[in-house]
Amino acid sequence: MRIIPVLFLVILAACTPRGLITIYPEAENIGTPQSIFVATTRARTVDGKFTGRRSPVVSYLHYNISIPPEHKPGQINWPRLPINPQEAFLVTKEERFHSSSQFASALSRSLRTRKHSQREVVIFVHGFNNTFAEGLYRMAQLSHDFELTQPTIHYSWPSAGNPLGYGYDRDSMLYARDGLEELIKTVDRAGAKEILLVGHSMGALLVMETLRQISIENPNTAHRLIDGVALLSPDIDIELFKQQTRRIGRLPDPFVIFTSRKDRALRLSARLTGQKARLGNVDDARRLADLKVTLVDVSEFSTGAAGHFTPAKSPTLIRLFSSLPDIDAAFRRDRSGRSGLLPGTVLVVQKATEIILLPVSTKTP
C-alpha cells in the first residue's frame, strides 16, 4: 500500500503541463539577461525543435534568456498567453553552431572577456523526465539564482520527458556518454581554466559513466579534465557508484554529493530495484568511508511532493550558498573551516566527510 502515494505523484506529474521555449526578443531589455551554451544529443524535427529521440551527432547552440523581474529564487516562470516579460522566462536569442569548432570559438571568446580567475565553466546535466526546454530554463534559473559569473553549459541528453519512461531514459542516458565526453574535451580545448561538472538524478549517473569512460581510455586522467563534481540527488546504485570510482581512480576535488532522506523519488527508485536506498538518499556516510567525497545532507530543507531537487529549488539553500565568500573552499579538503562556513554538523568517517545542513534557527551548538 505504501507504493500508492508515490504512484499518485507520478500520475500528477503526467498531468502537469510541460514547459515550452518561447522566443520573445522584446524581453531583452526587461528581464535580467542570462547567457547559456548548450550541447545536445537530442534529434530535431523538421522545424528545428528538439525532441526525446536520439541523435548520433552532438548539436551545439547558444541562448540568451530573460529572467523576469518578478522571479523568485528556485522557481521557473513558464510563459503563458498573453506573454508577460515581467513574469515569464523568455528566450531573446537563439544561435546554432555548425560544428564543435564554432562552438569552442564562441566559448573561448566568452572566456576571454572575463578575468583569468573567472575562466571557469559549469556543465549541467539534467535528470530523468526532462524536456529540452525544462533543462535549458533550469540551467538559466541556477545561473541566475546562484549568481554564477562564469560561462554555463547545459548538456541535454535525449530524455523522453515522460514520467513513465524510466527504462527509455536510462538507455538514452547511456547513449549520451560519448556526447558528454566530446563536450568536456571541446570545453577544455576552448581554454577553460577549470571545469565543474554538475549532474542531477539520472544525469548524475551519466556524469559518473562518462568519467569512467574517459578513465578507461586514459587511466587516472579524469581529475585533470574535471576540476570539481557536484551530484544532486544522484539516482545511482551505491555499489555501482563505488565500482565506478575504482575505475576512475583519483576523483576530481571537490567531489560533492547532495543527499536527502526525504527524497521520495529516490525512495521509489530504490524500491523498484529492491534496495533500501540510492546514493542520493544514503543515510550512513560509512558506506562511502573509503572515498574522498563530501556528502551534504539537505533533508531539513526538502519541501514539495518529491523533494528531489532541493539544492536548486530551496530559496533558503540558494541564499546560503550564494552568500558564502568562497563556496569552493567549503567543500575542499580543508576540513578545519567547514563548520564555520556552513551551518550544521560536520562528521568525518575515514576519507569521507558528511555535512548535515541545518536551518540557522536549529543549528546545534
Coordinates of C-alpha atoms in Angstrom, one line a residue:
M1 CA 0.0 0.0 0.0
R2 CA 3.0 2.4 0.5
I3 CA 3.5 2.5 -3.2
I4 CA 0.2 4.1 -3.8
P5 CA 1.1 7.7 -2.7
V6 CA 4.2 7.6 -4.9
L7 CA 2.2 6.4 -7.9
F8 CA -0.2 9.2 -7.3
L9 CA 2.7 11.6 -7.6
V10 CA 3.7 10.1 -10.9
I11 CA 0.1 10.4 -12.2
L12 CA 0.1 14.1 -11.1
A13 CA 3.4 14.7 -12.9
A14 CA 2.0 13.1 -16.1
C15 CA -1.0 15.6 -15.9
T16 CA 1.2 18.6 -15.4
P17 CA 1.6 20.9 -18.5
R18 CA 5.2 20.8 -19.8
G19 CA 7.1 24.0 -20.4
L20 CA 8.0 25.2 -23.9
I21 CA 10.6 27.5 -25.2
T22 CA 9.1 30.9 -26.2
I23 CA 11.3 33.2 -28.3
Y24 CA 10.4 36.8 -27.5
P25 CA 13.2 39.3 -28.4
E26 CA 11.3 42.2 -26.9
A27 CA 12.1 40.9 -23.4
E28 CA 15.8 41.6 -23.9
N29 CA 15.8 44.9 -22.0
I30 CA 13.1 44.0 -19.4
G31 CA 14.5 41.0 -17.5
T32 CA 18.0 40.1 -16.4
P33 CA 19.8 38.5 -19.3
Q34 CA 21.3 35.1 -18.8
S35 CA 23.7 33.5 -21.4
I36 CA 23.5 29.7 -21.7
F37 CA 25.6 27.5 -24.0
V38 CA 24.0 24.1 -25.0
A39 CA 25.2 20.8 -26.3
T40 CA 22.6 18.1 -27.0
T41 CA 22.3 14.6 -28.4
R42 CA 18.5 15.1 -29.0
A43 CA 17.2 14.7 -32.5
R44 CA 15.4 17.7 -34.1
T45 CA 12.1 17.9 -36.0
V46 CA 11.9 19.5 -39.5
D47 CA 11.0 22.8 -37.9
G48 CA 14.1 22.7 -35.6
K49 CA 12.6 21.6 -32.3
F50 CA 14.5 19.2 -30.1
T51 CA 12.7 16.0 -29.1
G52 CA 13.2 13.0 -26.9
R53 CA 14.6 11.0 -29.9
R54 CA 18.3 10.2 -30.1
S55 CA 20.8 11.7 -32.4
P56 CA 24.3 10.3 -33.1
V57 CA 25.5 13.9 -33.7
V58 CA 26.0 16.5 -31.0
S59 CA 24.3 19.8 -31.7
Y60 CA 25.8 23.0 -30.3
L61 CA 23.8 26.2 -29.5
H62 CA 23.7 29.4 -27.5
Y63 CA 20.7 31.0 -25.9
N64 CA 20.1 34.4 -24.3
I65 CA 17.3 34.1 -21.7
S66 CA 15.5 36.8 -19.9
I67 CA 14.9 36.2 -16.2
P68 CA 11.8 38.2 -15.3
P69 CA 11.8 41.0 -12.7
E70 CA 9.2 39.1 -10.7
H71 CA 11.2 35.9 -10.5
K72 CA 11.5 34.2 -7.1
P73 CA 14.6 32.0 -6.2
G74 CA 14.2 28.4 -7.0
Q75 CA 11.3 28.8 -9.4
I76 CA 10.9 28.7 -13.2
N77 CA 8.2 31.0 -14.5
W78 CA 6.8 29.5 -17.7
P79 CA 5.3 31.8 -20.3
R80 CA 1.6 31.9 -20.8
L81 CA -0.6 33.8 -23.2
P82 CA -0.7 36.7 -23.2
I83 CA 3.1 36.8 -22.8
N84 CA 4.3 39.0 -20.0
P85 CA 8.1 39.5 -19.9
Q86 CA 7.7 40.9 -16.3
E87 CA 6.7 37.4 -15.1
A88 CA 8.0 34.7 -17.6
F89 CA 11.3 33.2 -18.6
L90 CA 11.7 34.0 -22.3
V91 CA 14.4 33.3 -24.9
T92 CA 15.5 36.5 -26.5
K93 CA 18.0 35.0 -28.9
E94 CA 18.9 31.5 -30.3
E95 CA 22.2 30.8 -32.1
R96 CA 23.1 27.5 -33.7
F97 CA 26.7 26.4 -34.4
H98 CA 27.6 24.3 -37.4
S99 CA 30.4 22.4 -35.6
S100 CA 32.1 21.9 -32.3
S101 CA 34.9 24.1 -33.5
Q102 CA 32.5 27.1 -33.9
F103 CA 31.1 26.3 -30.5
A104 CA 34.6 26.2 -29.0
S105 CA 35.5 29.5 -30.6
A106 CA 32.4 31.2 -29.2
L107 CA 33.0 29.8 -25.8
S108 CA 36.7 30.9 -26.0
R109 CA 35.6 34.5 -26.8
S110 CA 33.2 34.4 -23.8
L111 CA 36.1 33.2 -21.5
R112 CA 38.5 35.9 -22.7
T113 CA 36.0 38.6 -21.7
R114 CA 36.4 37.5 -18.1
K115 CA 39.1 37.8 -15.5
H116 CA 41.6 34.9 -15.5
S117 CA 40.2 33.7 -12.1
Q118 CA 36.7 33.6 -13.6
R119 CA 37.5 31.5 -16.7
E120 CA 35.8 28.5 -15.2
V121 CA 33.0 26.6 -17.0
V122 CA 30.0 24.9 -15.4
I123 CA 28.4 22.0 -17.3
F124 CA 25.0 20.9 -16.0
V125 CA 23.5 17.5 -16.9
H126 CA 19.7 17.2 -16.3
G127 CA 17.9 14.2 -14.9
F128 CA 15.1 11.8 -15.7
N129 CA 11.9 13.0 -17.3
N130 CA 13.1 16.3 -18.7
T131 CA 12.3 18.1 -21.9
F132 CA 14.9 20.2 -23.8
A133 CA 13.1 23.4 -22.6
E134 CA 12.9 22.3 -19.0
G135 CA 16.6 21.6 -18.8
L136 CA 17.6 24.8 -20.5
Y137 CA 15.4 27.0 -18.3
R138 CA 16.6 25.2 -15.2
M139 CA 20.2 26.0 -16.1
A140 CA 19.2 29.6 -16.6
Q141 CA 17.5 29.6 -13.1
L142 CA 20.5 28.0 -11.5
S143 CA 22.9 30.5 -13.1
H144 CA 20.8 33.5 -12.1
D145 CA 19.9 32.4 -8.5
F146 CA 23.5 31.3 -7.6
E147 CA 24.9 34.4 -9.4
L148 CA 27.3 32.4 -11.5
T149 CA 29.6 34.7 -13.4
Q150 CA 31.4 32.0 -15.4
P151 CA 30.0 30.6 -18.7
T152 CA 27.4 27.9 -18.1
I153 CA 26.7 24.9 -20.4
H154 CA 23.6 22.7 -20.4
Y155 CA 24.2 19.2 -21.7
S156 CA 20.7 17.9 -22.9
W157 CA 20.6 14.2 -23.4
P158 CA 17.5 12.6 -25.1
S159 CA 15.1 12.1 -22.2
A160 CA 11.6 11.2 -23.3
G161 CA 10.1 13.7 -20.9
N162 CA 7.7 11.1 -19.7
P163 CA 7.3 10.1 -16.1
L164 CA 6.6 6.5 -17.2
G165 CA 9.6 6.4 -19.5
Y166 CA 12.3 5.4 -16.9
G167 CA 13.6 2.5 -19.0
Y168 CA 13.9 4.6 -22.2
D169 CA 15.6 7.4 -20.3
R170 CA 18.1 5.0 -18.7
D171 CA 19.1 3.7 -22.2
S172 CA 19.2 7.3 -23.5
M173 CA 21.5 8.3 -20.7
L174 CA 23.9 5.5 -21.6
Y175 CA 23.6 6.5 -25.3
A176 CA 24.6 10.1 -24.4
R177 CA 28.0 9.2 -22.8
D178 CA 30.0 9.8 -26.0
G179 CA 28.4 13.2 -26.5
L180 CA 29.2 14.4 -23.0
E181 CA 32.8 13.2 -23.3
E182 CA 33.0 15.2 -26.6
L183 CA 31.6 18.3 -24.9
I184 CA 34.1 18.1 -22.0
K185 CA 37.1 17.8 -24.4
T186 CA 35.7 20.7 -26.5
V187 CA 35.4 22.9 -23.4
D188 CA 38.9 22.0 -22.4
R189 CA 40.2 23.0 -25.9
A190 CA 38.3 26.3 -25.7
G191 CA 40.7 27.3 -22.9
A192 CA 38.6 26.8 -19.7
K193 CA 40.7 27.3 -16.6
E194 CA 38.5 24.9 -14.6
I195 CA 35.5 22.7 -15.4
L196 CA 32.8 22.0 -12.9
L197 CA 30.6 19.1 -13.8
V198 CA 27.1 19.0 -12.2
G199 CA 24.6 16.1 -12.6
H200 CA 21.1 15.8 -11.3
S201 CA 19.3 12.5 -10.6
M202 CA 19.9 10.2 -13.6
G203 CA 22.1 12.9 -15.0
A204 CA 24.5 12.1 -12.1
L205 CA 24.8 8.6 -13.4
L206 CA 25.6 9.9 -16.8
V207 CA 28.4 12.1 -15.2
M208 CA 29.9 9.0 -13.5
E209 CA 29.6 6.8 -16.6
T210 CA 31.4 9.4 -18.7
L211 CA 34.2 9.9 -16.2
R212 CA 34.6 6.2 -16.1
Q213 CA 34.7 6.1 -19.9
I214 CA 37.4 8.8 -20.0
S215 CA 39.4 6.9 -17.4
I216 CA 39.2 3.6 -19.4
E217 CA 40.7 5.4 -22.5
N218 CA 43.3 7.2 -20.4
P219 CA 43.7 5.8 -16.9
N220 CA 43.6 8.2 -14.0
T221 CA 43.2 11.3 -16.1
A222 CA 39.6 12.4 -15.3
H223 CA 40.7 14.6 -12.5
R224 CA 42.9 16.5 -14.9
L225 CA 40.0 17.3 -17.2
I226 CA 37.4 17.9 -14.5
D227 CA 38.2 20.2 -11.5
G228 CA 35.1 19.5 -9.5
V229 CA 32.0 17.4 -9.4
A230 CA 28.6 18.0 -7.8
L231 CA 26.0 15.3 -7.8
L232 CA 22.5 16.5 -6.9
S233 CA 20.1 13.8 -5.7
P234 CA 22.0 11.1 -7.7
D235 CA 19.9 8.2 -8.8
I236 CA 22.8 5.7 -8.6
D237 CA 23.1 2.3 -7.1
I238 CA 25.6 2.7 -4.2
E239 CA 27.7 -0.4 -5.1
L240 CA 27.7 0.7 -8.7
F241 CA 29.0 4.1 -7.7
K242 CA 31.8 2.6 -5.7
Q243 CA 32.8 0.4 -8.6
Q244 CA 32.8 3.4 -10.9
T245 CA 35.1 5.3 -8.6
R246 CA 37.5 2.4 -8.5
R247 CA 37.8 2.6 -12.3
I248 CA 38.0 6.4 -12.4
G249 CA 40.9 6.4 -9.9
R250 CA 41.7 9.8 -8.4
L251 CA 38.5 11.7 -8.1
P252 CA 38.1 15.4 -9.0
D253 CA 38.4 17.6 -5.9
P254 CA 36.0 18.8 -4.7
F255 CA 33.6 15.9 -5.2
V256 CA 30.3 16.7 -3.5
I257 CA 27.1 14.6 -3.2
F258 CA 23.9 16.3 -2.2
T259 CA 21.6 13.8 -0.4
S260 CA 18.2 13.9 1.3
R261 CA 16.5 11.3 3.4
K262 CA 13.2 12.9 2.4
D263 CA 13.7 12.3 -1.4
R264 CA 10.5 10.4 -2.3
A265 CA 11.5 10.0 -5.9
L266 CA 14.7 8.2 -4.9
R267 CA 12.8 6.2 -2.4
L268 CA 10.6 4.9 -5.2
S269 CA 13.7 4.2 -7.4
A270 CA 15.3 2.2 -4.6
R271 CA 12.1 0.2 -4.0
L272 CA 11.8 -0.6 -7.7
T273 CA 15.3 -2.1 -7.6
G274 CA 14.7 -4.0 -4.4
Q275 CA 17.1 -1.8 -2.3
K276 CA 16.8 0.4 0.8
A277 CA 18.5 3.5 -0.7
R278 CA 20.1 5.1 -3.7
L279 CA 23.2 7.2 -3.5
G280 CA 21.1 10.4 -3.3
N281 CA 19.3 9.3 -0.1
V282 CA 22.0 7.3 1.6
D283 CA 21.8 7.9 5.4
D284 CA 25.1 6.4 6.5
A285 CA 28.4 8.0 5.5
R286 CA 30.2 4.9 6.5
R287 CA 29.1 3.2 3.3
L288 CA 31.4 5.6 1.4
A289 CA 34.1 5.9 4.1
D290 CA 36.9 4.8 1.7
L291 CA 36.2 7.6 -0.8
K292 CA 37.4 11.2 -0.8
V293 CA 33.9 12.7 -1.2
T294 CA 31.8 15.2 0.7
L295 CA 28.2 14.3 1.5
V296 CA 25.9 17.2 2.0
D297 CA 22.6 16.2 3.7
V298 CA 19.9 18.8 2.9
S299 CA 17.0 16.8 4.3
E300 CA 15.9 19.6 6.6
F301 CA 15.4 21.9 3.6
S302 CA 13.5 19.4 1.5
T303 CA 10.0 20.5 0.6
G304 CA 7.4 19.7 -2.0
A305 CA 5.9 16.4 -3.1
A306 CA 9.1 14.6 -4.1
G307 CA 11.9 16.7 -2.6
H308 CA 14.1 15.6 -5.5
F309 CA 15.9 18.9 -6.4
T310 CA 16.3 20.6 -3.1
P311 CA 19.7 22.4 -3.7
A312 CA 18.2 24.1 -6.8
K313 CA 14.7 24.8 -5.5
S314 CA 15.1 25.8 -1.9
P315 CA 15.3 29.6 -1.5
T316 CA 17.0 29.2 1.9
L317 CA 19.8 27.0 0.5
I318 CA 20.2 29.2 -2.5
R319 CA 20.7 32.2 -0.2
L320 CA 23.1 30.2 1.9
F321 CA 25.4 29.0 -0.9
S322 CA 25.2 32.4 -2.7
S323 CA 26.3 34.2 0.5
L324 CA 29.5 32.1 1.0
P325 CA 32.6 34.1 0.3
D326 CA 34.2 31.0 -1.3
I327 CA 31.9 28.1 -1.8
D328 CA 34.7 26.1 -3.3
A329 CA 36.6 26.3 0.0
A330 CA 33.6 24.9 1.8
F331 CA 33.9 21.6 0.0
R332 CA 37.6 21.1 -0.5
R333 CA 39.9 19.1 1.7
D334 CA 40.5 21.9 4.3
R335 CA 38.1 20.5 6.8
S336 CA 39.0 22.8 9.6
G337 CA 36.9 25.7 8.4
R338 CA 33.9 23.8 7.2
S339 CA 31.8 24.1 10.4
G340 CA 32.2 27.9 10.2
L341 CA 31.2 28.2 6.6
L342 CA 28.1 26.0 6.6
P343 CA 25.5 25.8 9.4
G344 CA 25.2 22.2 10.6
T345 CA 27.1 19.2 11.8
V346 CA 30.4 18.0 10.2
L347 CA 31.2 14.3 10.5
V348 CA 34.4 12.7 9.2
V349 CA 34.4 9.0 8.5
Q350 CA 37.8 7.9 7.3
K351 CA 38.2 9.6 3.9
A352 CA 34.6 10.8 3.6
T353 CA 33.1 13.9 5.1
E354 CA 29.4 14.4 5.8
I355 CA 27.9 17.8 6.3
I356 CA 24.3 17.7 7.8
L357 CA 23.0 21.1 7.0
L358 CA 20.5 22.7 9.4
P359 CA 18.4 25.9 9.2
V360 CA 20.2 28.6 11.2
S361 CA 17.4 28.6 13.9
T362 CA 18.1 24.9 14.6
K363 CA 21.8 24.9 14.4
T364 CA 23.4 22.7 17.0
P365 CA 25.9 24.3 19.4

